[in-house]
Coordinates of C-alpha atoms and ligand atoms in Angstrom, one line a residue:
M191 CA 68.3 106.4 79.4
E192 CA 67.8 104.7 82.1
K193 CA 66.2 107.3 85.4
L194 CA 67.4 105.3 88.8
N195 CA 66.6 106.8 92.5
F196 CA 68.3 105.7 95.2
D197 CA 68.4 108.2 99.6
T198 CA 71.9 108.0 99.1
I199 CA 73.8 108.1 96.0
I200 CA 78.0 108.1 96.5
L201 CA 80.8 109.9 94.5
G202 CA 84.1 107.9 95.1
G203 CA 84.9 104.5 95.4
G204 CA 88.2 104.9 98.0
P205 CA 87.6 103.7 101.4
A206 CA 85.6 107.0 102.8
G207 CA 82.5 106.0 99.8
L208 CA 82.8 102.3 100.5
S209 CA 82.9 102.6 104.2
A210 CA 80.0 105.3 103.2
A211 CA 78.3 102.8 101.6
I212 CA 78.5 100.5 104.3
Y213 CA 77.2 102.9 107.1
A214 CA 74.3 104.2 104.7
S215 CA 73.4 100.1 103.5
R216 CA 72.7 99.6 106.3
G217 CA 71.3 102.1 107.6
A218 CA 68.2 100.6 105.4
V219 CA 68.1 103.5 103.0
S220 CA 69.2 102.4 99.4
T221 CA 72.8 103.1 98.8
A222 CA 74.0 103.2 94.6
I223 CA 78.0 104.0 94.7
I224 CA 79.4 106.0 91.3
D225 CA 83.3 106.0 89.7
L226 CA 85.1 106.9 86.3
N227 CA 87.5 104.2 87.3
M228 CA 87.3 100.2 89.1
L229 CA 86.0 101.0 92.7
G230 CA 89.1 101.2 95.3
G231 CA 90.6 104.7 95.2
Q232 CA 94.0 105.8 95.9
P233 CA 95.1 103.4 98.0
S234 CA 94.9 100.4 95.1
N235 CA 98.0 101.3 93.8
Y236 CA 100.0 101.7 97.4
L237 CA 101.8 98.1 98.0
E238 CA 101.3 98.3 101.5
L239 CA 100.6 100.3 104.3
E240 CA 101.3 99.5 108.0
N241 CA 99.4 102.2 109.9
Y242 CA 95.7 100.5 109.3
P243 CA 95.0 99.3 112.2
G244 CA 94.2 95.3 112.5
F245 CA 96.5 94.9 109.5
P246 CA 99.9 95.3 110.5
L247 CA 101.3 94.8 107.1
V248 CA 98.5 94.7 104.5
G249 CA 98.7 95.3 100.5
G250 CA 96.6 98.8 99.5
Y251 CA 94.9 96.2 96.4
D252 CA 94.6 93.6 99.3
L253 CA 92.6 96.3 101.6
M254 CA 90.8 97.8 98.6
E255 CA 89.2 94.5 98.1
K256 CA 88.3 93.7 101.8
F257 CA 85.5 97.3 102.2
E258 CA 84.4 96.0 98.4
E259 CA 83.5 93.0 100.1
H260 CA 82.0 94.0 103.4
A261 CA 79.8 97.4 101.4
D262 CA 78.8 94.2 98.8
K263 CA 77.5 92.4 102.1
F264 CA 74.7 95.0 102.6
G265 CA 73.9 95.0 99.2
V266 CA 74.9 99.1 98.3
Q267 CA 74.2 98.8 94.4
K268 CA 77.5 99.3 92.3
F269 CA 78.3 102.0 89.6
P270 CA 81.9 102.5 88.2
M271 CA 83.8 102.9 85.1
Q272 CA 81.3 106.0 85.3
E273 CA 81.8 108.8 82.7
I274 CA 80.0 112.4 84.3
Q275 CA 77.8 114.3 82.2
S276 CA 76.6 116.9 84.8
I277 CA 76.3 116.9 88.8
D278 CA 73.6 119.7 89.6
L279 CA 74.6 118.9 94.0
K280 CA 71.2 121.3 94.4
S281 CA 68.8 119.5 92.5
K282 CA 71.0 116.1 93.2
K283 CA 71.0 114.9 90.1
I284 CA 73.7 113.3 88.4
L285 CA 73.5 112.2 85.0
T286 CA 76.3 109.8 83.4
N287 CA 76.7 108.2 79.3
D288 CA 74.3 106.0 80.8
Y289 CA 71.8 106.9 83.7
E290 CA 70.3 109.8 85.3
F291 CA 71.0 109.9 89.0
Q292 CA 69.0 111.1 91.3
A293 CA 69.5 111.1 95.3
K294 CA 67.8 112.1 98.3
T295 CA 71.2 113.0 99.9
I296 CA 74.6 113.3 97.9
I297 CA 78.7 112.1 99.8
I298 CA 81.4 113.3 98.0
A299 CA 84.6 110.7 97.9
T300 CA 86.0 111.3 95.2
G301 CA 89.6 111.6 96.9
A302 CA 92.5 113.7 94.9
Q303 CA 94.5 113.5 93.3
P304 CA 99.3 114.1 92.7
M305 CA 99.8 117.3 92.4
K306 CA 101.9 118.4 88.8
L307 CA 105.4 120.1 88.6
G308 CA 103.9 122.5 86.0
V309 CA 107.6 122.5 84.6
P310 CA 108.8 122.5 81.0
G311 CA 108.4 118.1 79.9
E312 CA 106.7 117.5 82.2
K313 CA 103.2 116.9 80.2
E314 CA 104.9 115.4 76.7
F315 CA 106.9 113.2 79.2
V316 CA 103.9 111.5 80.9
G317 CA 104.5 107.7 79.9
R318 CA 107.7 107.8 78.7
G319 CA 109.4 108.7 81.6
V320 CA 107.4 111.2 84.4
S321 CA 105.0 108.8 86.1
Y322 CA 103.2 109.6 89.3
C323 CA 103.2 106.0 90.8
A324 CA 105.3 104.6 91.2
V325 CA 103.9 101.0 92.3
C326 CA 102.2 100.8 88.8
D327 CA 105.6 101.7 87.1
G328 CA 108.4 101.4 88.9
A329 CA 109.1 97.6 87.4
F330 CA 110.1 99.6 84.5
Y331 CA 113.5 100.7 85.9
K332 CA 115.3 98.4 86.9
D333 CA 118.7 99.2 87.2
K334 CA 118.4 102.3 85.9
V335 CA 118.7 105.9 87.7
V336 CA 115.5 108.0 88.4
A337 CA 114.7 111.0 90.1
V338 CA 111.6 111.1 93.5
V339 CA 110.1 115.2 94.2
G340 CA 108.6 116.3 97.5
G341 CA 109.1 116.0 100.6
G342 CA 106.9 114.3 102.1
N343 CA 105.6 111.2 102.9
S344 CA 104.5 109.7 99.5
A345 CA 108.0 111.2 98.1
V346 CA 110.1 109.1 100.5
E347 CA 108.1 106.3 101.4
E348 CA 107.9 105.8 97.2
A349 CA 111.6 106.5 97.1
M350 CA 112.1 103.7 98.7
Y351 CA 110.1 101.9 96.8
L352 CA 111.6 102.9 93.7
T353 CA 114.9 101.2 95.5
K354 CA 114.4 97.9 95.1
F355 CA 113.8 98.1 91.5
A356 CA 116.6 101.6 90.2
S357 CA 119.8 101.6 91.3
K358 CA 120.3 105.0 92.4
V359 CA 117.4 107.8 93.1
Y360 CA 117.4 110.8 93.9
L361 CA 115.1 112.8 96.2
I362 CA 114.7 116.7 94.9
H363 CA 113.1 118.2 98.2
R364 CA 113.4 122.4 97.9
R365 CA 114.1 122.9 101.6
N366 CA 116.8 120.9 104.0
E367 CA 114.4 119.1 105.7
L368 CA 111.5 116.5 105.3
R369 CA 108.0 116.9 105.7
A370 CA 106.9 113.4 105.8
D371 CA 106.9 111.8 109.5
K372 CA 109.8 110.6 111.1
I373 CA 110.6 106.7 111.2
V374 CA 110.1 107.1 107.4
Q375 CA 112.8 109.4 107.2
E376 CA 114.5 107.7 109.7
R377 CA 113.9 104.7 106.8
A378 CA 115.2 106.4 103.9
F379 CA 118.4 107.3 105.6
K380 CA 119.3 104.6 105.9
N381 CA 119.0 103.4 102.2
E382 CA 122.5 103.4 99.9
K383 CA 120.8 103.8 97.1
I384 CA 119.2 107.2 98.0
E385 CA 120.8 110.6 97.5
F386 CA 119.3 113.9 98.6
I387 CA 119.0 116.5 96.9
W388 CA 118.0 119.2 99.2
D389 CA 117.2 123.0 98.4
S390 CA 116.0 122.5 94.8
V391 CA 113.2 122.0 92.4
V392 CA 112.6 120.9 88.5
K393 CA 113.3 123.7 86.1
E394 CA 112.5 121.7 83.1
I395 CA 112.5 117.8 82.3
K396 CA 114.5 116.6 78.8
G397 CA 114.9 114.2 76.3
D398 CA 114.6 112.7 73.4
N399 CA 112.1 109.7 73.6
L400 CA 112.8 108.8 76.6
V401 CA 113.0 111.4 80.1
N402 CA 117.2 112.1 80.0
T403 CA 117.7 115.1 82.0
L404 CA 116.5 117.4 85.1
V405 CA 117.6 120.7 84.4
L406 CA 117.7 121.6 89.1
E407 CA 118.4 124.7 90.3
N408 CA 119.2 125.5 93.7
V409 CA 116.3 127.8 95.2
K410 CA 119.5 129.4 97.5
S411 CA 121.9 129.8 94.2
K412 CA 119.6 130.7 92.3
E413 CA 122.7 127.8 90.0
L414 CA 121.4 125.7 87.2
S415 CA 122.4 122.0 86.7
N416 CA 121.6 119.4 85.1
L417 CA 120.5 116.1 86.9
Q418 CA 120.4 112.6 84.7
V419 CA 117.7 110.2 85.4
N420 CA 115.8 108.0 83.5
G421 CA 113.1 108.7 84.9
V422 CA 111.0 111.1 87.5
F423 CA 107.7 110.4 90.0
P424 CA 107.0 113.7 91.2
Y425 CA 105.1 113.2 94.5
I426 CA 104.9 116.8 95.4
G427 CA 100.8 116.6 97.1
I428 CA 97.4 116.3 95.9
T429 CA 94.5 118.6 94.7
P430 CA 91.4 117.7 95.2
N431 CA 88.6 116.0 92.6
V432 CA 86.3 118.6 92.5
D433 CA 85.3 118.4 88.7
N434 CA 81.8 119.1 88.2
I435 CA 81.6 120.3 91.7
S436 CA 83.5 123.0 92.2
G437 CA 81.6 126.6 92.1
Q438 CA 78.3 124.4 93.7
L439 CA 79.7 125.0 97.7
E440 CA 81.4 126.4 99.9
Q441 CA 85.2 125.2 99.3
D442 CA 89.0 126.7 100.6
A443 CA 91.2 128.5 98.2
A444 CA 93.1 124.8 97.2
G445 CA 89.8 123.5 96.8
F446 CA 88.4 121.2 98.8
I447 CA 85.2 121.0 100.1
I448 CA 84.3 122.8 103.6
T449 CA 83.0 120.4 106.3
D450 CA 81.6 120.9 109.6
E451 CA 82.0 117.2 111.9
T452 CA 78.9 116.0 111.0
M453 CA 80.4 116.2 107.3
S454 CA 78.1 118.3 105.9
T455 CA 79.4 120.9 103.4
S456 CA 77.8 124.2 102.6
L457 CA 74.6 123.4 100.9
E458 CA 71.5 120.6 102.5
G459 CA 71.9 117.1 102.6
V460 CA 75.6 116.5 100.8
F461 CA 78.3 115.8 102.7
A462 CA 81.9 115.4 102.5
A463 CA 84.0 112.7 103.4
G464 CA 87.7 111.6 102.7
D465 CA 90.5 113.7 100.7
V466 CA 88.3 115.8 99.3
R467 CA 87.6 117.8 102.4
K468 CA 89.2 120.2 104.1
T469 CA 91.1 118.1 106.9
P470 CA 94.5 117.5 108.7
L471 CA 95.0 114.1 108.6
R472 CA 94.4 112.0 105.1
Q473 CA 94.9 108.7 105.0
V474 CA 93.2 105.0 104.6
I475 CA 92.2 105.5 108.7
T476 CA 90.6 109.4 108.5
A477 CA 88.8 108.4 105.2
A478 CA 86.9 105.7 106.9
S479 CA 86.4 107.5 109.7
D480 CA 84.1 110.7 107.8
G481 CA 83.0 108.1 105.0
A482 CA 80.6 106.8 108.2
V483 CA 80.2 110.0 109.4
S484 CA 78.9 111.6 106.8
A485 CA 76.7 107.9 105.4
V486 CA 74.8 108.2 109.9
Y487 CA 74.3 112.1 108.6
A488 CA 72.9 110.7 105.3
V489 CA 70.8 108.5 106.9
K490 CA 69.2 110.6 109.7
Y491 CA 68.8 113.5 106.9
V492 CA 66.9 111.0 104.7
E493 CA 64.4 109.8 107.0
T494 CA 64.6 113.6 108.8
H495 CA 62.9 115.0 105.5
K496 CA 61.4 112.3 104.1
E497 CA 58.3 114.3 103.0
A498 CA 60.2 117.2 102.6
V499 CA 62.6 115.3 100.2
K500 CA 59.7 113.4 98.7
S501 CA 58.2 116.5 96.9
A502 CA 61.3 117.3 95.0
V503 CA 62.6 114.2 94.0
Ligands
NAP873 P1 102.5 116.3 101.2 O1 102.3 115.8 103.0 O2 102.2 117.3 101.4 O3 104.4 116.8 101.1 C1 104.2 117.6 99.9 C2 105.6 117.6 99.4 O4 106.1 117.9 98.0 C3 106.0 118.6 100.4 O5 107.6 117.9 100.9 C4 106.2 119.6 99.5 O6 107.3 120.2 100.7 C5 106.4 119.1 98.4 N1 106.1 120.6 97.3 C6 105.0 120.9 97.6 N2 104.7 121.5 95.9 C7 106.4 121.4 96.1 C8 106.6 122.6 94.4 N3 105.7 123.2 94.1 N4 107.5 122.2 93.7 C9 108.1 121.0 94.9 N5 108.3 120.9 95.9 C10 106.8 120.6 96.6 O7 101.9 115.5 101.0 P2 102.5 113.6 100.4 O8 103.0 113.2 100.6 O9 101.8 113.4 98.4 O10 101.3 113.1 101.5 C11 99.4 113.8 101.2 C12 99.4 113.1 102.4 O11 98.8 111.5 102.7 C13 99.3 113.6 103.7 O12 98.9 113.8 104.9 C14 100.7 112.2 104.6 O13 101.0 112.7 105.3 C15 100.4 111.5 103.9 N6 100.5 109.9 103.6 C16 100.3 109.7 104.4 C17 102.0 107.5 104.5 C18 101.9 107.1 105.5 O14 101.8 107.6 106.7 N7 102.9 105.7 104.8 C19 101.5 108.0 103.0 C20 101.2 108.4 102.4 C21 101.1 109.2 102.1 P3 107.1 121.2 101.6 O15 107.6 120.6 102.6 O16 108.2 122.6 101.4 O17 106.2 122.0 102.1

């Protein structure tokens, strides 16, 4: 197995990780970025973004490609499609199927992933009517009926996106008021293909080979009903990607990593940036900002701990 040493290793190649890569490699420390998949992170799956400054309307994939090209310019070494075997944050060793990495500092920018409904039928019907990515799977539902679950920005925006294909989109929310930004809500209320089902949760997903029915419960009346749909897209929030990391540093009850304003975690020389950390706003711009801050402090850490890290490595 090949052994590789870097000043800074960034785990995760989304907006936080790629911004950190730009700042760290520009700060003249040797920098590597490791990802389980191709680089780009969650926004690569967003059809469009309209709130990243300087880009009034840009494809998610296109924007992340620009981030990656920008990081390439400063010579970051990229290790996509890595299968992680272990991460020891204290000694800063990362073992993948192909390499043994040793870092002086680590920036955790592993992001977050969709939360599951946790109801019968959900796991069984993934890819056969249950999807967590409207951009990836929306086109399969041309002239079909689908449901989106949730009331946040993701649920409402993805419900609108699905109206491009589906004949009808139910938006099922557990309260009678959406959490999504007002401007997003207003657009959805005007969309005639969207029908809102309030105060309701999905209790079960049923079907034969493919999904055909959702069992709903009205949370106020406790009444159960069946809703005929061809597909369901849960968008009920996110959970941090902390496999191989959890338990090694301070996290909140939901697993998000706790940092200070320099993105330092409870472990010396370990930083966290973007959706994986406890933060009040999870956007591409805040992830990019976190990445920049984390890298500046990671570079400072390498410079001020030169002797200490030399003897530890
Ligand atoms: P979110 O804002 O946390 O919303 C999750 C929604 O799902 C809430 O409406 C919540 O209901 C509902 N929910 C949670 N658990 C549920 C359960 N077990 N069963 C049924 N419903 C459940 O999550 P998100 O929409 O994925 O957004 C995540 C972050 O990304 C947010 O900060 C969001 O602003 C951001 N985002 C921004 C944009 C944009 O600005 N264009 C686009 C997408 C996402 P309650 O409301 O009752 O809690």
